[in-house]
PDB file of C-alpha atoms in Angstrom:
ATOM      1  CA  UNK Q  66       0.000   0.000   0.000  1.00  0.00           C
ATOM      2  CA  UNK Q  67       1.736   2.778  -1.164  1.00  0.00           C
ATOM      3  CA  UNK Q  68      -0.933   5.536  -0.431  1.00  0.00           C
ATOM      4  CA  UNK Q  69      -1.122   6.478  -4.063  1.00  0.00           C
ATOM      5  CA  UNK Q  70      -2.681   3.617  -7.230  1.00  0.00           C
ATOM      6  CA  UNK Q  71      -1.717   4.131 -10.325  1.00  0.00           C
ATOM      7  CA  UNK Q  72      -3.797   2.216 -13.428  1.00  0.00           C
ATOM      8  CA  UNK Q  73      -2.279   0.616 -15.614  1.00  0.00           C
ATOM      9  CA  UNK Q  74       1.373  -0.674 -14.720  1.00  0.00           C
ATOM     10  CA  UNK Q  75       2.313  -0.875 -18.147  1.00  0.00           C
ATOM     11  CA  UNK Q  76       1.369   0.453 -21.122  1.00  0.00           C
ATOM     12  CA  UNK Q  77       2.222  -0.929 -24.801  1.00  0.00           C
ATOM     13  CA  UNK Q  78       0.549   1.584 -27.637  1.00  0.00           C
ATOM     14  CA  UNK Q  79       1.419   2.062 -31.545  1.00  0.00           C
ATOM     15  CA  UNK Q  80       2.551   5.502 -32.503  1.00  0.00           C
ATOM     16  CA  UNK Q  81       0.121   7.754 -33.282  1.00  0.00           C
ATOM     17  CA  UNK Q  82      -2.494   6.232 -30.453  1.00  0.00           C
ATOM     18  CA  UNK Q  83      -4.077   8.269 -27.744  1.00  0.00           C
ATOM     19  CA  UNK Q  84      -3.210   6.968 -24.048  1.00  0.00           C
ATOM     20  CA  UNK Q  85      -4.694   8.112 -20.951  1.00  0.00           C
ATOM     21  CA  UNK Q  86      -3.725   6.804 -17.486  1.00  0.00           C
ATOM     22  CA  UNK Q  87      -5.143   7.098 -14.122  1.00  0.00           C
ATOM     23  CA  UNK Q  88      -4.670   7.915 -10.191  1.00  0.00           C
ATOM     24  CA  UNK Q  89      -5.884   7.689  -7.189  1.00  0.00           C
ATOM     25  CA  UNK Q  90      -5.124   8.757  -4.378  1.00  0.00           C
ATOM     26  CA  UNK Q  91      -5.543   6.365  -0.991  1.00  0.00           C
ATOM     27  CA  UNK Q  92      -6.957   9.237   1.239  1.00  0.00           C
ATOM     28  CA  UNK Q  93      -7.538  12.810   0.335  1.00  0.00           C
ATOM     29  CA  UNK Q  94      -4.720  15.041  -0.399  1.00  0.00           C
ATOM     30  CA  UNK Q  95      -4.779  18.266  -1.974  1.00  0.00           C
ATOM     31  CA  UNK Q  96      -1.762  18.090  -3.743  1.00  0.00           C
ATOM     32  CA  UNK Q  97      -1.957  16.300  -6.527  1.00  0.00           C
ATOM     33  CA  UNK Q  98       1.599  16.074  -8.571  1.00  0.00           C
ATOM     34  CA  UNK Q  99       2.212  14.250 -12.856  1.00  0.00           C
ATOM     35  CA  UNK Q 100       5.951  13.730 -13.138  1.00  0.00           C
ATOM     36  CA  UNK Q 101       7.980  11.978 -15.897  1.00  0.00           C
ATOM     37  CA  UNK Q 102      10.711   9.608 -15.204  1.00  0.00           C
ATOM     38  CA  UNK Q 103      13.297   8.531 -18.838  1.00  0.00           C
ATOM     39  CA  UNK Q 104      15.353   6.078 -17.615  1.00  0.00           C
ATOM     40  CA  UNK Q 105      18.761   7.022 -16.148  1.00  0.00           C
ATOM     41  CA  UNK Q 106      17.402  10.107 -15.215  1.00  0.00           C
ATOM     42  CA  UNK Q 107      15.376  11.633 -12.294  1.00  0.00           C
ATOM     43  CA  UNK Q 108      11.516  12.775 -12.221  1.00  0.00           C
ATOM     44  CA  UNK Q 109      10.406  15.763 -14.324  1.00  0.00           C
ATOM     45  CA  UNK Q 110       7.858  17.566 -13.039  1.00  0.00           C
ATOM     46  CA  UNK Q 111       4.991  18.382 -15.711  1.00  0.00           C
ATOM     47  CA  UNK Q 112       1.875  19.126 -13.788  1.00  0.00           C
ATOM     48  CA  UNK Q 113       0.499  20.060 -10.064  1.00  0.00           C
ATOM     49  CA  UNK Q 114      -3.309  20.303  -8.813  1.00  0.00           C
ATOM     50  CA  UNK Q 115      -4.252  21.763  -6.034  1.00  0.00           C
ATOM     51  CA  UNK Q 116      -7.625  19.732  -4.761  1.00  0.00           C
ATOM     52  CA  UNK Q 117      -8.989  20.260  -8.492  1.00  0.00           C
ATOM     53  CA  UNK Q 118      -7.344  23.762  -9.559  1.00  0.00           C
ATOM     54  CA  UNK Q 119      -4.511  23.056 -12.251  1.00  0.00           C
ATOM     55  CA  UNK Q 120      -2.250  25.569 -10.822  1.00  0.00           C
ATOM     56  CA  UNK Q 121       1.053  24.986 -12.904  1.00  0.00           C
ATOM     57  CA  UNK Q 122       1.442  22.889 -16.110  1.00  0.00           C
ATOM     58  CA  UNK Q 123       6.022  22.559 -17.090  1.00  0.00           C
ATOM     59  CA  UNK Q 124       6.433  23.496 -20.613  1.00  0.00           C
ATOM     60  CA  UNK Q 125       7.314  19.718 -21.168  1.00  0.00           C
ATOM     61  CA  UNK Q 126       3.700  19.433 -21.002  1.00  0.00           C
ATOM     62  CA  UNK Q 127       3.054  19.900 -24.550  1.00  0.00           C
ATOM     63  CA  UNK Q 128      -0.499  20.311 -26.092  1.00  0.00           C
ATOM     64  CA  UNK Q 129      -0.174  16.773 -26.974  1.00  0.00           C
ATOM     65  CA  UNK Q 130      -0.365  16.399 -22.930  1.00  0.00           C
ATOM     66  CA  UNK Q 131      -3.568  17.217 -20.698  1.00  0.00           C
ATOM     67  CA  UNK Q 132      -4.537  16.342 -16.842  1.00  0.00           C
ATOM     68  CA  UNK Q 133      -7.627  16.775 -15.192  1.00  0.00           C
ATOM     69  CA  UNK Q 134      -8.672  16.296 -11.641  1.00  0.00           C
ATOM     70  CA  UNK Q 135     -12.251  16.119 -11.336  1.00  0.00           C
ATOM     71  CA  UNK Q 136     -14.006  16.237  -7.719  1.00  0.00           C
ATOM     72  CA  UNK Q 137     -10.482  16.816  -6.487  1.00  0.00           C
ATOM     73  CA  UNK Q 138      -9.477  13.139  -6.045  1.00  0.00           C
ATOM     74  CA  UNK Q 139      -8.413  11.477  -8.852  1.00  0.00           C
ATOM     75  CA  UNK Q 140      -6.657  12.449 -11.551  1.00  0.00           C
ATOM     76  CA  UNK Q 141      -6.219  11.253 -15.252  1.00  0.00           C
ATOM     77  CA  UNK Q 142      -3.474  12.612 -17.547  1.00  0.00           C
ATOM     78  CA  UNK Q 143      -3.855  11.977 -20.929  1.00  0.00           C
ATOM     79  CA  UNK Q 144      -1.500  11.694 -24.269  1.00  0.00           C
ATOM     80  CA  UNK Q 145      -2.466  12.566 -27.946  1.00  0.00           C
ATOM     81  CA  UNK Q 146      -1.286  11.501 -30.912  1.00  0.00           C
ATOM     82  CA  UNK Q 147       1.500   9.750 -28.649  1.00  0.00           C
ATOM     83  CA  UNK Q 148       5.105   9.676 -30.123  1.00  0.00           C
ATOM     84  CA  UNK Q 149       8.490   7.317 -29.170  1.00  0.00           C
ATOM     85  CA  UNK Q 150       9.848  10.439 -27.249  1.00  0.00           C
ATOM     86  CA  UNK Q 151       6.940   9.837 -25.262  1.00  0.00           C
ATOM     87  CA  UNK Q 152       8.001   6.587 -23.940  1.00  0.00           C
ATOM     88  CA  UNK Q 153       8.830   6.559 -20.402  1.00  0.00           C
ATOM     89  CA  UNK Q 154       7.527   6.034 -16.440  1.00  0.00           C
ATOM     90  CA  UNK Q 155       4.646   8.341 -15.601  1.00  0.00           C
ATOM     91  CA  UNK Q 156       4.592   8.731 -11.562  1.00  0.00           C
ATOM     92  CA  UNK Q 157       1.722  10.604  -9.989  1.00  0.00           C
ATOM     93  CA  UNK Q 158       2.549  11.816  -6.036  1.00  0.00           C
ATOM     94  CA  UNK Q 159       0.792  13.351  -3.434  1.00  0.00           C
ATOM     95  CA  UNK Q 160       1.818  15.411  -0.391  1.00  0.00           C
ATOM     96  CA  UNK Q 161      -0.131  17.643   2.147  1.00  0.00           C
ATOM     97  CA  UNK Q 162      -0.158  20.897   2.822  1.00  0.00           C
ATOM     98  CA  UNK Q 163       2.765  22.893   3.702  1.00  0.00           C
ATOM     99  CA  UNK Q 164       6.386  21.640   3.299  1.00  0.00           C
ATOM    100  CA  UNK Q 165       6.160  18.010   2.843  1.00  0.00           C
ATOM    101  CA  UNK Q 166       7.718  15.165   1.275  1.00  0.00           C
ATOM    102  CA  UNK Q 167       5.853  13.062  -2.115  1.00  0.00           C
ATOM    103  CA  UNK Q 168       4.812   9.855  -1.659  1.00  0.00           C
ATOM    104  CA  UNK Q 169       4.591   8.346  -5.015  1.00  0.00           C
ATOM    105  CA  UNK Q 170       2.822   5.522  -7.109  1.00  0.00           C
ATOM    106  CA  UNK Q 171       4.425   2.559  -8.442  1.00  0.00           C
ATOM    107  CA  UNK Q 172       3.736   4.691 -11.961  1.00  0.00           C
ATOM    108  CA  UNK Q 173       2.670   3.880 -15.482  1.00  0.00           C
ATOM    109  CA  UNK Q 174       5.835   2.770 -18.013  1.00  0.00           C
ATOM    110  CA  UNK Q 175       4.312   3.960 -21.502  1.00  0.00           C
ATOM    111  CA  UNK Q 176       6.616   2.579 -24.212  1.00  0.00           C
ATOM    112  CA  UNK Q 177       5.510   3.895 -27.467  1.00  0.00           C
ATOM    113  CA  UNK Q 178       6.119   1.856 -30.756  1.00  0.00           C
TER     114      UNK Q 178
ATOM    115  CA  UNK S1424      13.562  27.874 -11.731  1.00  0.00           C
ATOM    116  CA  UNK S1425      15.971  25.314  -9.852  1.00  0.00           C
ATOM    117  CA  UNK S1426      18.440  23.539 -11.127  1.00  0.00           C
ATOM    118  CA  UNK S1427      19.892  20.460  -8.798  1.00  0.00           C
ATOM    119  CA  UNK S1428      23.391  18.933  -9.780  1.00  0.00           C
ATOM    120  CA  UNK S1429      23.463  15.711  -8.536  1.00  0.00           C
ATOM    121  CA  UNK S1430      27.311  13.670  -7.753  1.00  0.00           C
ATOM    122  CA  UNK S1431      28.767  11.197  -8.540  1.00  0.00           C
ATOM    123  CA  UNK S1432      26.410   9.624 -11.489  1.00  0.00           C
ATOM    124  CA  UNK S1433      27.537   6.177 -10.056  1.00  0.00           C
ATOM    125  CA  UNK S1434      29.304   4.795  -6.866  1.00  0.00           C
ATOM    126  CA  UNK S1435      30.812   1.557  -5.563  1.00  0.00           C
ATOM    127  CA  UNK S1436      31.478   0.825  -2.290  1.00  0.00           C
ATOM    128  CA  UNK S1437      32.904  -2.711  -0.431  1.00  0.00           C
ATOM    129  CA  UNK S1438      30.185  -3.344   2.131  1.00  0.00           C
ATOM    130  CA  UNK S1439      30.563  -1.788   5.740  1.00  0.00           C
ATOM    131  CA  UNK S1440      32.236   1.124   3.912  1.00  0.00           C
ATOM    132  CA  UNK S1441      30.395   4.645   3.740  1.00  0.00           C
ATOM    133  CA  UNK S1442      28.982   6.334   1.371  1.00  0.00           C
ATOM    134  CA  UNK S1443      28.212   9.930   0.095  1.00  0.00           C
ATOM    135  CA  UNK S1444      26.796  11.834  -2.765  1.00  0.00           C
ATOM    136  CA  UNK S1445      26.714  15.840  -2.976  1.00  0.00           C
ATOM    137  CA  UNK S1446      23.990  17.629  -4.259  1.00  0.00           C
ATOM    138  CA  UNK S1447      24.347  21.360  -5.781  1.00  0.00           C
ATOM    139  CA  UNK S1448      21.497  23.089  -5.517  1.00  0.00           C
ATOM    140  CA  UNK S1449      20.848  27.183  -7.466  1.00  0.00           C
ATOM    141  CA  UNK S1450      18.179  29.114  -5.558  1.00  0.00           C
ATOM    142  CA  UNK S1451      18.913  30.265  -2.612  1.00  0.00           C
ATOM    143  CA  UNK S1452      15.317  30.933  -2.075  1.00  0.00           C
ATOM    144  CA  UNK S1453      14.768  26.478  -1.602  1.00  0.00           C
ATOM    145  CA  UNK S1454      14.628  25.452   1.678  1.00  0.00           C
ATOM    146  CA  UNK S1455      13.341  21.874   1.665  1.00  0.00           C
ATOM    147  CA  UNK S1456      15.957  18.915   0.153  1.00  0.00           C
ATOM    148  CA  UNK S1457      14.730  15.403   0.526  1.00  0.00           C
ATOM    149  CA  UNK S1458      16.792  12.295  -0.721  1.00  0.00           C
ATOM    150  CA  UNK S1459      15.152   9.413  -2.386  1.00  0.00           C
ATOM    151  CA  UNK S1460      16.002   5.488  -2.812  1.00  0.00           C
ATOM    152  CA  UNK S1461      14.639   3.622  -6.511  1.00  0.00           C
ATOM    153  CA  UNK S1462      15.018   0.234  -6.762  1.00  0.00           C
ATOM    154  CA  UNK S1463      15.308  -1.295 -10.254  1.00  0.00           C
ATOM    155  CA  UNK S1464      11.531  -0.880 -11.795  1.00  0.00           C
ATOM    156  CA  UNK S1465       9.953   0.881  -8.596  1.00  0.00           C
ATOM    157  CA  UNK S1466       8.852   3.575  -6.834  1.00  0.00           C
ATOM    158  CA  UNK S1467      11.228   6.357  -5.850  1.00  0.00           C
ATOM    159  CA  UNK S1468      10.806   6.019  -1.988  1.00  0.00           C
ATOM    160  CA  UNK S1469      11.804   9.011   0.694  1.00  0.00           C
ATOM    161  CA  UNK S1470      14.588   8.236   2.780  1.00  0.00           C
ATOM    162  CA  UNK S1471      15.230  11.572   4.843  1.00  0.00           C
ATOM    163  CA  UNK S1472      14.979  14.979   3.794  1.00  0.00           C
ATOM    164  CA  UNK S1473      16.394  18.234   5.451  1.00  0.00           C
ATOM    165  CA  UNK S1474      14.562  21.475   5.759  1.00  0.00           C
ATOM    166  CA  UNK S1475      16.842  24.717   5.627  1.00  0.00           C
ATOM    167  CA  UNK S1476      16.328  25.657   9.379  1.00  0.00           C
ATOM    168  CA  UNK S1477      18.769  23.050  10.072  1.00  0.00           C
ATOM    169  CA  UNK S1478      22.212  21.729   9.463  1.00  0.00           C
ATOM    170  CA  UNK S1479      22.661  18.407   9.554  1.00  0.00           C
ATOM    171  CA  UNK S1480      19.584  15.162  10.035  1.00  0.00           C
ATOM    172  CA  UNK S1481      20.456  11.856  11.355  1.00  0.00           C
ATOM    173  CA  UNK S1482      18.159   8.367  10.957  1.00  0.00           C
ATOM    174  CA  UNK S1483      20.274   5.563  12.242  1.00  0.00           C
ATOM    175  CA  UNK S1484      22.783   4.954   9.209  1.00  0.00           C
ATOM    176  CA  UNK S1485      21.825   7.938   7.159  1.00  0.00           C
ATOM    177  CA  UNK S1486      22.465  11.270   7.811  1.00  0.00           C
ATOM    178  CA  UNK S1487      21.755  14.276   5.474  1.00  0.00           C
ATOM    179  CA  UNK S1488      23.986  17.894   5.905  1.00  0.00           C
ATOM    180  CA  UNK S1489      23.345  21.015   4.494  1.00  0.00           C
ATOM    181  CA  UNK S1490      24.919  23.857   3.782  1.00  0.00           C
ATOM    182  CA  UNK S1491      23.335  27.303   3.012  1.00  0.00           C
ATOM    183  CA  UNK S1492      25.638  29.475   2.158  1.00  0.00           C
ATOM    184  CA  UNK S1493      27.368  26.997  -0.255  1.00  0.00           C
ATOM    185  CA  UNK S1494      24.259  25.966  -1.223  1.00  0.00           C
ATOM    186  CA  UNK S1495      24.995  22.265  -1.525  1.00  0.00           C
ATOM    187  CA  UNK S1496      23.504  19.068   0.653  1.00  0.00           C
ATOM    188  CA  UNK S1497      25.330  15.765   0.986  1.00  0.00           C
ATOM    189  CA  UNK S1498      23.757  12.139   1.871  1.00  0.00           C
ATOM    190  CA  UNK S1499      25.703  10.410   4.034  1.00  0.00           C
ATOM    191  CA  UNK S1500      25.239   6.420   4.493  1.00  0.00           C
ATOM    192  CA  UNK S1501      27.464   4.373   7.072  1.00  0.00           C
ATOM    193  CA  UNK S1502      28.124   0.899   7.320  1.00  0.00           C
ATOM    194  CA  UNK S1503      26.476   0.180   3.786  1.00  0.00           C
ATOM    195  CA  UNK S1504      24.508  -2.883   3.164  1.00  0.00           C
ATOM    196  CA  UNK S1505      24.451  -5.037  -0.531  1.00  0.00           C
ATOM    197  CA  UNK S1506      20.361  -4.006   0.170  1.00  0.00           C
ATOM    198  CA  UNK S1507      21.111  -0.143   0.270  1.00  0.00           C
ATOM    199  CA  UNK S1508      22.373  -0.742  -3.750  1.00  0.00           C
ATOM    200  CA  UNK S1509      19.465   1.163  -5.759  1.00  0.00           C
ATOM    201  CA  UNK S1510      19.257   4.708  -7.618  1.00  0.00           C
ATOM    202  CA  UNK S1511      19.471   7.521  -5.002  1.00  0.00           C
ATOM    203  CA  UNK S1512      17.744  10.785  -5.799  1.00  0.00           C
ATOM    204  CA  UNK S1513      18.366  14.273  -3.942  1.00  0.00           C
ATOM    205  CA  UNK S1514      15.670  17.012  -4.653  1.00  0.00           C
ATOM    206  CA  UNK S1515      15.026  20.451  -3.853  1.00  0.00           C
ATOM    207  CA  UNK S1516      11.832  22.660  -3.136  1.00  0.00           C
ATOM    208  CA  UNK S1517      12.153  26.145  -3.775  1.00  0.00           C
ATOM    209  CA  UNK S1518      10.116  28.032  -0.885  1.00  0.00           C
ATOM    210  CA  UNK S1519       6.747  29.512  -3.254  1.00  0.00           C
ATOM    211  CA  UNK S1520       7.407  26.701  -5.777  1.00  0.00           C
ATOM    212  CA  UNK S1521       4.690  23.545  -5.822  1.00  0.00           C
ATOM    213  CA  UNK S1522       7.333  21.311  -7.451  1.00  0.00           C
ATOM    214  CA  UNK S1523      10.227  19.243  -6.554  1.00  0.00           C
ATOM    215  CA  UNK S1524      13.328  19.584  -8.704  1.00  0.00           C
ATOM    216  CA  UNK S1525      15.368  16.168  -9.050  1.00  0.00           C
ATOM    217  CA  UNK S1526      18.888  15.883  -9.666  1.00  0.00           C
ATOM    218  CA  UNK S1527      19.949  13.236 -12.271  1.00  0.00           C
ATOM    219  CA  UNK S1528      20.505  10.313  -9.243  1.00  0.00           C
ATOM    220  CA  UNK S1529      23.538   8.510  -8.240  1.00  0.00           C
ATOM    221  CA  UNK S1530      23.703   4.451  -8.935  1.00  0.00           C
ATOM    222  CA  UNK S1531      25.416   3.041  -5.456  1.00  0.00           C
ATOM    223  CA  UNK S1532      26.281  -0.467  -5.836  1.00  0.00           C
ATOM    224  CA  UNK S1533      27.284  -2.174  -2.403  1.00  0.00           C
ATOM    225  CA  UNK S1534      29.672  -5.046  -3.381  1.00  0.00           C
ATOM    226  CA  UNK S1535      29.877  -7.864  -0.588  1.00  0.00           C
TER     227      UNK S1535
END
């Protein structure tokens, strides 16, 4: 139990295809974080929610790229049109409020062919 | 925004030895720094982290130290384990930032 479920593990999809992948939080937090993991390097930040207010969006996050956070709990970040740079882990984390430490999910490896 | 350096990219060390990786860090303005263990194909999982009220944290074999005025934050590991072998990833959080910033993580392998 990691606090934070992240749907699906893995992720196989053809160039070209639209992906979208999902998480939940365990209990409620109002941070809400997307981050991108290649491998050999450490997490990129792309998008943060606060409770369901998309306050800041990394200009990694093309228009290719869009999250939403309905009701404040879950969140969904979706992929157009995906493309082999695209190919990588997909970690979602939460924290509370204040200075605080993620916790994040297990993630989402997307590998793009 | 932040930028987080991140040394050495990879480490060996004989088991009992120590261990330690430096962090750089650019805004002066961060003032949370948490470290971060990733095992091959997991989660990265919090280890300690340091806020910038303080100098130096200590949880049993691992101790974090920071330095303000340098602006740079070390991880320190004692009496290393073949189990503490993963990807190790410092990070800071600059004060009205949301994000984290990562550096580029060190790969410690404890030989036995």
């Amino acid at each position: 139990d990691t606090g934070v479920s992240q749907d699906p593990r893995h992720k196989i999809t053809k160039r070209g295809q639209n992906v979208t992948f999902r998480c939940d939080p365990i209990s409620e937090h109002n941070r809400l974080y997307w981050y991108r993991q290649t491998l050999g390097q450490g997490p990129e930040f792309l998008t943060y929610f606060q409770n369901e207010a998309q306050l800041e969006k990394s200009r990694l996050l093309s228009d290719r790229f869009s999250a939403e956070r309905p009701k404040g709990s879950f969140s969904t970040l979706e992929i157009q049109r995906t493309e082999q740079g695209d190919s990588a882990m997909y970690l979602c984390a939460i924290s509370g409020v204040g200075i605080s430490s993620y916790t994040f999910g297990s993630g989402t490896r997307l590998t793009v062919v | 925004g932040e930028n987080v350096e991140q040394h050495p990219s990879t480490l060996s060390v004989q088991e009992g030895d120590s261990a330690v990786i430096k962090c750089t860090y650019s805004d002066s303005a961060s003032n949370y720094f948490p470290w971060y263990k990733q095992e091959l194909g997991k989660r990265p999982q919090l280890i300690i982290d340091i806020r910038s009220n303080v100098g130096e944290k200590k949880d049993q074999r691992i101790a974090v130290t920071l330095n303000k005025t340098a602006k740079h934050f070390s991880l320190h590991i004692t009496e290393t384990q073949p189990e503490d072998s993963a990807v190790y990833f410092c990070a800071a959080l600059e004060g009205s930032a949301r994000q984290l910033t990562f550096g580029s993580g060190t790969q410690l392998t404890v030989l036995p």
